[in-house]
mmCIF file of C-alpha atoms and ligand atoms in Angstrom:
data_model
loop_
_atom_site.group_PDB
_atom_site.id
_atom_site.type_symbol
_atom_site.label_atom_id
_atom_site.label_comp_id
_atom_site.label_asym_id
_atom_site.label_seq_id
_atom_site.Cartn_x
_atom_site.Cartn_y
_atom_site.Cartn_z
ATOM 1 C CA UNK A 4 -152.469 -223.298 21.955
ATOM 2 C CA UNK A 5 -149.739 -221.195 21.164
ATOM 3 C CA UNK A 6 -150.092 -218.965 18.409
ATOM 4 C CA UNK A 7 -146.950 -220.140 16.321
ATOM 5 C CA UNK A 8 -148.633 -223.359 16.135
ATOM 6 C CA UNK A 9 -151.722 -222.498 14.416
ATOM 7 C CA UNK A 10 -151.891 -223.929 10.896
ATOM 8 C CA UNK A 11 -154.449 -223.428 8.171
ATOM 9 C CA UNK A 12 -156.989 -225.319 8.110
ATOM 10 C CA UNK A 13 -159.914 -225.629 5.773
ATOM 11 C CA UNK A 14 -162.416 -227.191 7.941
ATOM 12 C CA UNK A 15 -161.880 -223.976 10.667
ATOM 13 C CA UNK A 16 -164.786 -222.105 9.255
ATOM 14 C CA UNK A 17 -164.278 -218.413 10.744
ATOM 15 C CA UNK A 18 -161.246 -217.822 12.558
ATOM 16 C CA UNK A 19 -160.976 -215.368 15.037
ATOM 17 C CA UNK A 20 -159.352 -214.112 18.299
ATOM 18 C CA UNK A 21 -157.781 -211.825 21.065
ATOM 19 C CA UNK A 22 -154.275 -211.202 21.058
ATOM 20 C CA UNK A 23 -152.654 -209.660 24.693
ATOM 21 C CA UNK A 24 -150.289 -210.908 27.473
ATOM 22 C CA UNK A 25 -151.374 -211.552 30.176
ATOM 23 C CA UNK A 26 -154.652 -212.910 28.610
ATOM 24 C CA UNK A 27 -155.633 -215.958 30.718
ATOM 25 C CA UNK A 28 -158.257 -213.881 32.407
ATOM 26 C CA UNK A 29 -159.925 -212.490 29.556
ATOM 27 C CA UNK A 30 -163.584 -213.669 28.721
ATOM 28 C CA UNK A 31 -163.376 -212.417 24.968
ATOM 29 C CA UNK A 32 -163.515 -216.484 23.958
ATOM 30 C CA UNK A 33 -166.634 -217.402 26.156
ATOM 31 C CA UNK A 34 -168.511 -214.351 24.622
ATOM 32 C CA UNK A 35 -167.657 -214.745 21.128
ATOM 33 C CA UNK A 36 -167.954 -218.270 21.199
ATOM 34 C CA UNK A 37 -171.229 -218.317 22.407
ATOM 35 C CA UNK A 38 -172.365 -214.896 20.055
ATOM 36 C CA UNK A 39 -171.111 -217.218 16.986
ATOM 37 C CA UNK A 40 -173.067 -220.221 18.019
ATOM 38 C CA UNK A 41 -176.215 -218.043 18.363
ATOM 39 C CA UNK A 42 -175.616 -216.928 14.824
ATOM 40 C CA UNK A 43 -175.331 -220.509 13.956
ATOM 41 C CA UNK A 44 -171.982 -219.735 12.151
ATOM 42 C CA UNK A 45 -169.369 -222.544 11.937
ATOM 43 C CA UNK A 46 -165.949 -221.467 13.494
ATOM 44 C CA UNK A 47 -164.135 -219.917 16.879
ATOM 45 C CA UNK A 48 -162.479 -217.391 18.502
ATOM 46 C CA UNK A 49 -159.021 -217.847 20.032
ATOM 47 C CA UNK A 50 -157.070 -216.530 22.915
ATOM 48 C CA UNK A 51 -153.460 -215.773 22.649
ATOM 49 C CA UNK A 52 -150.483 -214.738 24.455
ATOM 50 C CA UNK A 53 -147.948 -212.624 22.606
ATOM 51 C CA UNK A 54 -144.983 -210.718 23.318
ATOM 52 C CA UNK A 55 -144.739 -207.346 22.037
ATOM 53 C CA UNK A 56 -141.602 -208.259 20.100
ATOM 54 C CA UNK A 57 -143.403 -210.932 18.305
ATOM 55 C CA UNK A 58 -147.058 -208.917 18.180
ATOM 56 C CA UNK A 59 -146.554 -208.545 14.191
ATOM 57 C CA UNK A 60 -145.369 -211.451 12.745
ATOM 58 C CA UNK A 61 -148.191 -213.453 15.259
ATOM 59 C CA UNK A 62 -150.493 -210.772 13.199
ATOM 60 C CA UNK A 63 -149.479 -211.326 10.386
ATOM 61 C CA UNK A 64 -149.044 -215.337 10.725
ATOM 62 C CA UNK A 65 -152.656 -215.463 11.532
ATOM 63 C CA UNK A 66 -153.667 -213.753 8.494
ATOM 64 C CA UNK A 67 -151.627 -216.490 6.996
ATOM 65 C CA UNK A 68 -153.437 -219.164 8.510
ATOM 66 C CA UNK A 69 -157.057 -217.884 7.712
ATOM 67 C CA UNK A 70 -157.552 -215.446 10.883
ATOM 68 C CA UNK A 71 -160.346 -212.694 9.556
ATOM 69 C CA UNK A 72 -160.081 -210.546 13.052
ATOM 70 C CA UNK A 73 -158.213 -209.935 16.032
ATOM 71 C CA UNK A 74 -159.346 -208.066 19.303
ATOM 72 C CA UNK A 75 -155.872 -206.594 20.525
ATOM 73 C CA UNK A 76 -155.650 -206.127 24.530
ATOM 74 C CA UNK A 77 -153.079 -205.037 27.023
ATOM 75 C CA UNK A 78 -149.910 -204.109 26.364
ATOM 76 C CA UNK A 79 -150.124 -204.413 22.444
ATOM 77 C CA UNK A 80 -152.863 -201.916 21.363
ATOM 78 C CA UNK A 81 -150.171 -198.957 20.479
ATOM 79 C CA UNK A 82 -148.839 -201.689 18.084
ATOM 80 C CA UNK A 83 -152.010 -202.214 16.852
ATOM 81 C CA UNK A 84 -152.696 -199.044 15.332
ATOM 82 C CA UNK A 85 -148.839 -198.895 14.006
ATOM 83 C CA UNK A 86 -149.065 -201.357 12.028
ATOM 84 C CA UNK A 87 -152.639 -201.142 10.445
ATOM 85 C CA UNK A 88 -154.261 -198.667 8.022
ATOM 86 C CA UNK A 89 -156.836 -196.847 10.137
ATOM 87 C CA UNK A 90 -160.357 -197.127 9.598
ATOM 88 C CA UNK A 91 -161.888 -195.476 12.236
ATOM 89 C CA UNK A 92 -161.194 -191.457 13.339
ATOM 90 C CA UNK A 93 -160.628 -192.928 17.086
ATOM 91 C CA UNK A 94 -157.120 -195.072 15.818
ATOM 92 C CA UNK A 95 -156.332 -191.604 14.125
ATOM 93 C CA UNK A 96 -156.560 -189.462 16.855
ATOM 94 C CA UNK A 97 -155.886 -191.759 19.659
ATOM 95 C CA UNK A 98 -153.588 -194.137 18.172
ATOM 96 C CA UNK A 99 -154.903 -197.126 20.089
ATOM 97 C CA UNK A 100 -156.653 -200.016 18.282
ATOM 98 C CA UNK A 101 -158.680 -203.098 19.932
ATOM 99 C CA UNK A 102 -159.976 -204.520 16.615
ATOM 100 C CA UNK A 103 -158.212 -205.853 13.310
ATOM 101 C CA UNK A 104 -159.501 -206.611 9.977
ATOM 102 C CA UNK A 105 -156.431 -209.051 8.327
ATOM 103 C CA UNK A 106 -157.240 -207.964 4.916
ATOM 104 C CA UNK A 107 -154.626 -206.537 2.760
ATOM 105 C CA UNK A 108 -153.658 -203.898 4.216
ATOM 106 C CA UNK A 109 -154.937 -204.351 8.224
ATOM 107 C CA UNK A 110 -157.597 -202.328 8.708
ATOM 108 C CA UNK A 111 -158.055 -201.204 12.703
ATOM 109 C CA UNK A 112 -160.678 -200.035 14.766
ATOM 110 C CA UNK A 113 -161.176 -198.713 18.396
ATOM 111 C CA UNK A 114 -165.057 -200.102 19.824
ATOM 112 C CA UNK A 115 -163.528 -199.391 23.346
ATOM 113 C CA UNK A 116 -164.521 -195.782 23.208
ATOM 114 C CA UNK A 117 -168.183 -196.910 21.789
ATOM 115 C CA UNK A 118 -168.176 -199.521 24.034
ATOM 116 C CA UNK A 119 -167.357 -197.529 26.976
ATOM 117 C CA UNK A 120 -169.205 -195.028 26.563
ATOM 118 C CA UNK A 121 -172.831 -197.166 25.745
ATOM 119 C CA UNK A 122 -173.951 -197.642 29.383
ATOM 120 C CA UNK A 123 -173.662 -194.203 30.339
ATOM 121 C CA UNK A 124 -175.908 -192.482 27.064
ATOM 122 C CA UNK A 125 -178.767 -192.210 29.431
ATOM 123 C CA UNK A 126 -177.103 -190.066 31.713
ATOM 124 C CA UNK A 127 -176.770 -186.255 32.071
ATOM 125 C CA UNK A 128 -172.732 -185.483 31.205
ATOM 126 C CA UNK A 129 -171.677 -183.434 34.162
ATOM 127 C CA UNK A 130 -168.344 -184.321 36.521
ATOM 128 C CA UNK A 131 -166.073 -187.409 36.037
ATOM 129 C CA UNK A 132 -163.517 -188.069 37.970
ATOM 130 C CA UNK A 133 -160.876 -190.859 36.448
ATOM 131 C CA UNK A 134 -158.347 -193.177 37.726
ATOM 132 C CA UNK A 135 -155.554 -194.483 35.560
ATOM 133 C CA UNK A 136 -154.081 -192.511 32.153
ATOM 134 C CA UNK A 137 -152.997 -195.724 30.557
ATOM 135 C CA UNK A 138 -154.668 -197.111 27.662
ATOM 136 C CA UNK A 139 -158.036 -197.180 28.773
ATOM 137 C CA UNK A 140 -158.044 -194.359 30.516
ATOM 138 C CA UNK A 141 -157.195 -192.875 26.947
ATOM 139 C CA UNK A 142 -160.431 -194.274 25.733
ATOM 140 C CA UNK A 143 -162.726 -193.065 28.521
ATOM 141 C CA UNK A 144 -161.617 -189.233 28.738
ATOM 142 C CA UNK A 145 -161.801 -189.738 24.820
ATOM 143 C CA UNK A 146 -165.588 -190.475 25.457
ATOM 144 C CA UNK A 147 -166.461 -188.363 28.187
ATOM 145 C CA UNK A 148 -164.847 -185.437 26.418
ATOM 146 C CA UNK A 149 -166.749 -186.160 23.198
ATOM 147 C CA UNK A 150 -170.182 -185.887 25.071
ATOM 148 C CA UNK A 151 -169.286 -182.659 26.994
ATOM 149 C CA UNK A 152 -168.163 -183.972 30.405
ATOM 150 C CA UNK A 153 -166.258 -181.809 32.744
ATOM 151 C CA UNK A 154 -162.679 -184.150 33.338
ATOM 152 C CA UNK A 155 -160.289 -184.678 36.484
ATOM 153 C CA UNK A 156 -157.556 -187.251 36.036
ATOM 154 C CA UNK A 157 -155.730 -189.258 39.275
ATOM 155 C CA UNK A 158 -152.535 -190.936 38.343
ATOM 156 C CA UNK A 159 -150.429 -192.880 40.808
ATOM 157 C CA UNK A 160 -147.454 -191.554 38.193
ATOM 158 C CA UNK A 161 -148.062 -187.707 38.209
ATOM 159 C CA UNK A 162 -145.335 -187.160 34.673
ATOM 160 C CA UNK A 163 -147.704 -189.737 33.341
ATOM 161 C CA UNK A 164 -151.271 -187.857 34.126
ATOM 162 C CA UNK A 165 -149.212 -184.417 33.088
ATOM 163 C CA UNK A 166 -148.116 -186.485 29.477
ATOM 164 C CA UNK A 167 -151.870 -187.440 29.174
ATOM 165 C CA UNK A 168 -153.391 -183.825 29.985
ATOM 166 C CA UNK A 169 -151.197 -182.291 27.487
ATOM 167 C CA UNK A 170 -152.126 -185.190 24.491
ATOM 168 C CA UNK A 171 -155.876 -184.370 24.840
ATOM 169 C CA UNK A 172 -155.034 -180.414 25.342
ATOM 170 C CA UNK A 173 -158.445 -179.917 27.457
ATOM 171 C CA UNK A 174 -158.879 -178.811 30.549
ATOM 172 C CA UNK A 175 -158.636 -181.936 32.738
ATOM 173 C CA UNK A 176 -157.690 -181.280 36.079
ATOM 174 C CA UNK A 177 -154.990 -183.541 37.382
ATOM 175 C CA UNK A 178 -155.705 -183.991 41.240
ATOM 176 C CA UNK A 179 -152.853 -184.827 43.696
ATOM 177 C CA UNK A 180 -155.148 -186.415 45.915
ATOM 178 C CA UNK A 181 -158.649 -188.244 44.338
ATOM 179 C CA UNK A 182 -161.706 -187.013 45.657
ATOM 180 C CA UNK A 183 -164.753 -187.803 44.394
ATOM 181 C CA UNK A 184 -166.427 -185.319 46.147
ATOM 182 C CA UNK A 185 -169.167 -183.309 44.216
ATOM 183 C CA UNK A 186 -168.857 -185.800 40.988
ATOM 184 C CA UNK A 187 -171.486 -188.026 39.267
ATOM 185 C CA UNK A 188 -169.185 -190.547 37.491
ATOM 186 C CA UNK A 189 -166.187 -192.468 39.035
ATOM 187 C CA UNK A 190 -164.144 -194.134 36.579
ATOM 188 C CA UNK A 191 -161.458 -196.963 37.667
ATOM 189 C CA UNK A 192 -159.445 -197.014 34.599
ATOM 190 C CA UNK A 193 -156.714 -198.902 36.375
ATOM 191 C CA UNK A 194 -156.148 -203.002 36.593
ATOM 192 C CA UNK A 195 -156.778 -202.732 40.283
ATOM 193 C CA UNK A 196 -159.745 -204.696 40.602
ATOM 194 C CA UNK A 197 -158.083 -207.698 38.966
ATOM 195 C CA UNK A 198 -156.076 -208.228 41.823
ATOM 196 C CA UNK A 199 -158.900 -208.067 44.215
ATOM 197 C CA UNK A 200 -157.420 -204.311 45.270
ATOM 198 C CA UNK A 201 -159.388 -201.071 45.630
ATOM 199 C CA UNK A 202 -158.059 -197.608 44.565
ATOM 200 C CA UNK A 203 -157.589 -195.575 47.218
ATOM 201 C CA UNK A 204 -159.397 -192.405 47.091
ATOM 202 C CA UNK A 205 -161.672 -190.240 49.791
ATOM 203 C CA UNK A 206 -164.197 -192.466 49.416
ATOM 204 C CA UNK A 207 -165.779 -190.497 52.645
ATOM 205 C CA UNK A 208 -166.662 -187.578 49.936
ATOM 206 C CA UNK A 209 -168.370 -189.638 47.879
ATOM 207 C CA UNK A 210 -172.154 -188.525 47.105
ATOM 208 C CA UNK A 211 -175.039 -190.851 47.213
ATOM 209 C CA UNK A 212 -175.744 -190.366 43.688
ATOM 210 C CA UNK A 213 -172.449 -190.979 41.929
ATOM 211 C CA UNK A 214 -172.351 -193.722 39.615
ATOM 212 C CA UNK A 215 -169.082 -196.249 39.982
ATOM 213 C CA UNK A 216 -167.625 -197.665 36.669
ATOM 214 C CA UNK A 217 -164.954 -200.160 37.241
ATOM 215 C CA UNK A 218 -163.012 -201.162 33.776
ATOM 216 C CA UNK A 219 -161.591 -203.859 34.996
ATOM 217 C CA UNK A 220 -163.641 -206.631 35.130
ATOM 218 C CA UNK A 221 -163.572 -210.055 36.599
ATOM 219 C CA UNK A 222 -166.644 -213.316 36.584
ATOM 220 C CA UNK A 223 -167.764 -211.631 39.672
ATOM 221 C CA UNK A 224 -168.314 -207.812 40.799
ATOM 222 C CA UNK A 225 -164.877 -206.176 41.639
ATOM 223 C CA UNK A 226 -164.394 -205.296 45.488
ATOM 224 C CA UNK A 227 -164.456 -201.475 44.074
ATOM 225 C CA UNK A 228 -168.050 -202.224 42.783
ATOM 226 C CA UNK A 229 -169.182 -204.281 45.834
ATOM 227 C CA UNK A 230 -168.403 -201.879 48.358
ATOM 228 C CA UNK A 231 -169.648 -199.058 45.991
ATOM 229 C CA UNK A 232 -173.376 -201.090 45.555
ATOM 230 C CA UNK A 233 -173.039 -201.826 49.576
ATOM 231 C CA UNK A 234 -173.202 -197.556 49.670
ATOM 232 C CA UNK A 235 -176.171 -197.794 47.977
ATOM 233 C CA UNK A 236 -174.261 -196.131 44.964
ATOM 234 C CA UNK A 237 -175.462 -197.255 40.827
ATOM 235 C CA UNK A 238 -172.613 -199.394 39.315
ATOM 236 C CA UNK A 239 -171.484 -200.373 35.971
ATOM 237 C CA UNK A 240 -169.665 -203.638 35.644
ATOM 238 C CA UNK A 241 -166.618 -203.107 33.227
ATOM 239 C CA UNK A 242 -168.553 -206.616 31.086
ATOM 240 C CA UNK A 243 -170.787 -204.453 30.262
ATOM 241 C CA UNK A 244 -168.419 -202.435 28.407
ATOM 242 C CA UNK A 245 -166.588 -206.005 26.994
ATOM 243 C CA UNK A 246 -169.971 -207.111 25.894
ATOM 244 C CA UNK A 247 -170.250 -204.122 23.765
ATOM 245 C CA UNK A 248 -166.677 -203.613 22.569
ATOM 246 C CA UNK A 249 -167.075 -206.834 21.590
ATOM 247 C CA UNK A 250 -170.523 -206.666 19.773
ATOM 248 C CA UNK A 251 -169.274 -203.806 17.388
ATOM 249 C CA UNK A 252 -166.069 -205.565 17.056
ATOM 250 C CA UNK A 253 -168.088 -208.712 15.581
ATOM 251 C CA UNK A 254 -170.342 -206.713 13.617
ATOM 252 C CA UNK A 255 -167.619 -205.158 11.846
ATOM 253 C CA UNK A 256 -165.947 -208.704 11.275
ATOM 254 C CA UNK A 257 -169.026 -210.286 9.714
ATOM 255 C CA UNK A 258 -171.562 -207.653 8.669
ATOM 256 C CA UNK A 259 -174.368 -208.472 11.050
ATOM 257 C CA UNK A 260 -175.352 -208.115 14.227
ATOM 258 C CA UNK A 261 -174.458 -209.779 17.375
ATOM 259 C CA UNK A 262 -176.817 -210.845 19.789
ATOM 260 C CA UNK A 263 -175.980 -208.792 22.919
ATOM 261 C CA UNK A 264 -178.307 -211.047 25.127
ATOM 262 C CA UNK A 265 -176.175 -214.241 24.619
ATOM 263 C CA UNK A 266 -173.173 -211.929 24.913
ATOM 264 C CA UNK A 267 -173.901 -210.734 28.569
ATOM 265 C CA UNK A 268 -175.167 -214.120 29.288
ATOM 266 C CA UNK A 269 -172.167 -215.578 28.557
ATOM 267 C CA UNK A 270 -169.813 -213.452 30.710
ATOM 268 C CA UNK A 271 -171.899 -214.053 33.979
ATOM 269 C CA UNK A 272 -174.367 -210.570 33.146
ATOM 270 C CA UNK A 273 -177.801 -210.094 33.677
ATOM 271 C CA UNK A 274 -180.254 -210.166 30.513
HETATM 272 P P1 NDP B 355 -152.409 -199.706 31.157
HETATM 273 O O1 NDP B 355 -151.326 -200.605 31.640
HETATM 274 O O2 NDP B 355 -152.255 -198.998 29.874
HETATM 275 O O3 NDP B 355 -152.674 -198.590 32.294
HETATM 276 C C1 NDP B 355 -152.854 -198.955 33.618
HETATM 277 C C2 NDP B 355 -153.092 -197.716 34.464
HETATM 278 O O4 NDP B 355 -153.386 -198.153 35.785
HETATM 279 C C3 NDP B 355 -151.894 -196.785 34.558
HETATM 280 O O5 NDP B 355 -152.363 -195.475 34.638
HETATM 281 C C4 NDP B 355 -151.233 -197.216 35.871
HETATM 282 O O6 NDP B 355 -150.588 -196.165 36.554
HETATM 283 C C5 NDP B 355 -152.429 -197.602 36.696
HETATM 284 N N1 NDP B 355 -152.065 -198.641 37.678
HETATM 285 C C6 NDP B 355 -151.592 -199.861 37.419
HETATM 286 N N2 NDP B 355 -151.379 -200.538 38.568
HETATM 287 C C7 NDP B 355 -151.719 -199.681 39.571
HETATM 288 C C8 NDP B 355 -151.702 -199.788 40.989
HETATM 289 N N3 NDP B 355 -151.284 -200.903 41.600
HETATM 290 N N4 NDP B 355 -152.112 -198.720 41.716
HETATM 291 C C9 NDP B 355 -152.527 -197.588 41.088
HETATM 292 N N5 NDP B 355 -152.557 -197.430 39.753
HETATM 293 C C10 NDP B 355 -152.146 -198.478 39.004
HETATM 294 O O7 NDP B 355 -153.751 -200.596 31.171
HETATM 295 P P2 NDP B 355 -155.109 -200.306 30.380
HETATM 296 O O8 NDP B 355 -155.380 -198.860 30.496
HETATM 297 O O9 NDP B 355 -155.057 -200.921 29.042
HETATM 298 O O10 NDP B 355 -156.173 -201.164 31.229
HETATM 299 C C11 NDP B 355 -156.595 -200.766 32.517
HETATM 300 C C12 NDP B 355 -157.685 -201.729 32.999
HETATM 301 O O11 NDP B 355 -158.845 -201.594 32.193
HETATM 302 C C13 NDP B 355 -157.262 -203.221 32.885
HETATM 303 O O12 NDP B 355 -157.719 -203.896 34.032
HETATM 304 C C14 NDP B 355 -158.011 -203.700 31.677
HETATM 305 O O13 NDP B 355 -158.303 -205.102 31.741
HETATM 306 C C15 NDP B 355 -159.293 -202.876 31.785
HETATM 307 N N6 NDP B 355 -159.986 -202.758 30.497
HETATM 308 C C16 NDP B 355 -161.269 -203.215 30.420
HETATM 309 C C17 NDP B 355 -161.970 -203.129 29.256
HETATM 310 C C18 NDP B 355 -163.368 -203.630 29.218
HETATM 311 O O14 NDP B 355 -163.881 -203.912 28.119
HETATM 312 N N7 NDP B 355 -164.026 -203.730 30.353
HETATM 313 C C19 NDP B 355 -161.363 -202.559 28.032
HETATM 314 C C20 NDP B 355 -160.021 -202.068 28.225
HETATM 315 C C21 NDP B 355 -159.362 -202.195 29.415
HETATM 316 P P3 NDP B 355 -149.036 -195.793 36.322
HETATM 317 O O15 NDP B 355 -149.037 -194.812 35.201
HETATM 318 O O16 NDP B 355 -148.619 -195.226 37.609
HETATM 319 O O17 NDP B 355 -148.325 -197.080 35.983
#
């Protein structure tokens, strides 16, 4: 439906949803559908498109309507943390927000850094090399940083990688050509994998015990993480960081906690 003709309703129960554009492929509403029915709590969780001239007033007309939170995805999470009181150090010091609270003021949060960041806490920090220095990408060196990893950044736009660099002020290497020679974590922080597409890096270098991340996820494995598990290299499905985004997002929203099990079932992950 589209967003300007939601209405308030009564009989909705609790109202929530995921604001982006595009945002056909997004699995948000499977998840949280099926994390609210395993709570047994009466209500849904919407998907909408929205242009980023209309992302407030669709904000602020859910609100309107009943809406208690909002995940906030591609291209609008800037906007986001503009126009919300922030809750959370992350939205301070990023100024990126995936979650809304549609009190009075808007509160936002930022679970992609948690989120991100959750399937990796068993590992040693050491070197990362990462794709992309959009949004996510933001989110990921924001993580990796935090927990003492050593950085290097590919961008396909080089002013863009030398913009990101100097917002972080660290010493991320920005590499002209990605190798992922002599680094434990690769990172594909760009929407490559959506489009069936590999980044192109020396994968030749690659060593047998670097562990692949691939953000961008799809119902399947991405062809970055199916040729990386054909290498006999450890992967990490970018659901798995949806799954928990979205778990701390819905604990936030309704105090208690989500059952991660139904979650990754839900999205086509192993339990
Ligand atoms: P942005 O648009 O902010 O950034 C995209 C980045 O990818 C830019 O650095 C861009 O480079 C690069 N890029 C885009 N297209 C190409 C291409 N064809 N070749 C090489 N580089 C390219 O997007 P986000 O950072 O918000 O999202 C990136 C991906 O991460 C998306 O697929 C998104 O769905 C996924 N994601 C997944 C999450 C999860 O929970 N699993 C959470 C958040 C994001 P340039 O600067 O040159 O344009």
């Amino acid at each position: 439906m589209h967003w300007k003709d939601i209405r308030r309703d009564s009989d909705a129960g609790l109202r929530l949803g995921i604001l982006g554009n595009p945002i056909e492929h997004s699995l948000s509403p499977i998840m949280h559908n099926a994390a609210l029915r395993a709570l047994g709590i009466h209500g849904s969780y919407e998907a909408f498109a929205v242009e980023e001239s209309e992302f407030q007033s669709c904000v602020y007309h859910l609100r309107d309507c009943g809406f208690m939170g909002l995940n906030v995805t591609i291209p609008h999470k800037e906007l986001a943390a503009k126009i919300s009181y922030a809750d959370h150090d992350v939205v301070k010091i990023l100024g990126v927000a995936n979650t809304l609270m549609l009190t009075y003021p808007i509160r936002a949060r930022n679970t992609d850094v948690e989120g991100f960041y959750a399937p990796l806490k068993n590992m040693q920090p050491g070197r990362a090399l990462v794709l992309g220095a959009g949004g996510a990408a933001k989110a990921v060196v924001y993580a990796l940083l935090s927990h003492g990893w050593q950085v290097s950044l590919y961008n396909r736009t080089r002013e863009k990688a030398k913009n990101f660099v100097r917002f972080f002020n660290a010493d991320i290497e920005i590499l002209e050509n990605p190798d992922p020679r002599n680094c434990n974590l690769v990172v594909n922080a760009t929407p490559l994998g959506l489009h069936d597409e590999m980044p192109e890096i020396l994968w030749e270098n690659i060593g047998g015990d670097t562990c692949v991340y691939d953000l961008a996820y799809r119902k399947e494995p991405t062809e970055l993480l199916k040729f990386a598990a054909s290498k006999g290299l450890r992967i990490i499905d970018g659901r798995e960081m949806l799954v928990e985004q979205g778990a701390l997002s819905l604990e936030w929203w309704i105090g208690v906690r989500a059952q991660r099990d139904v979650m990754r079932k839900a999205v086509g992950l192993e339990v």
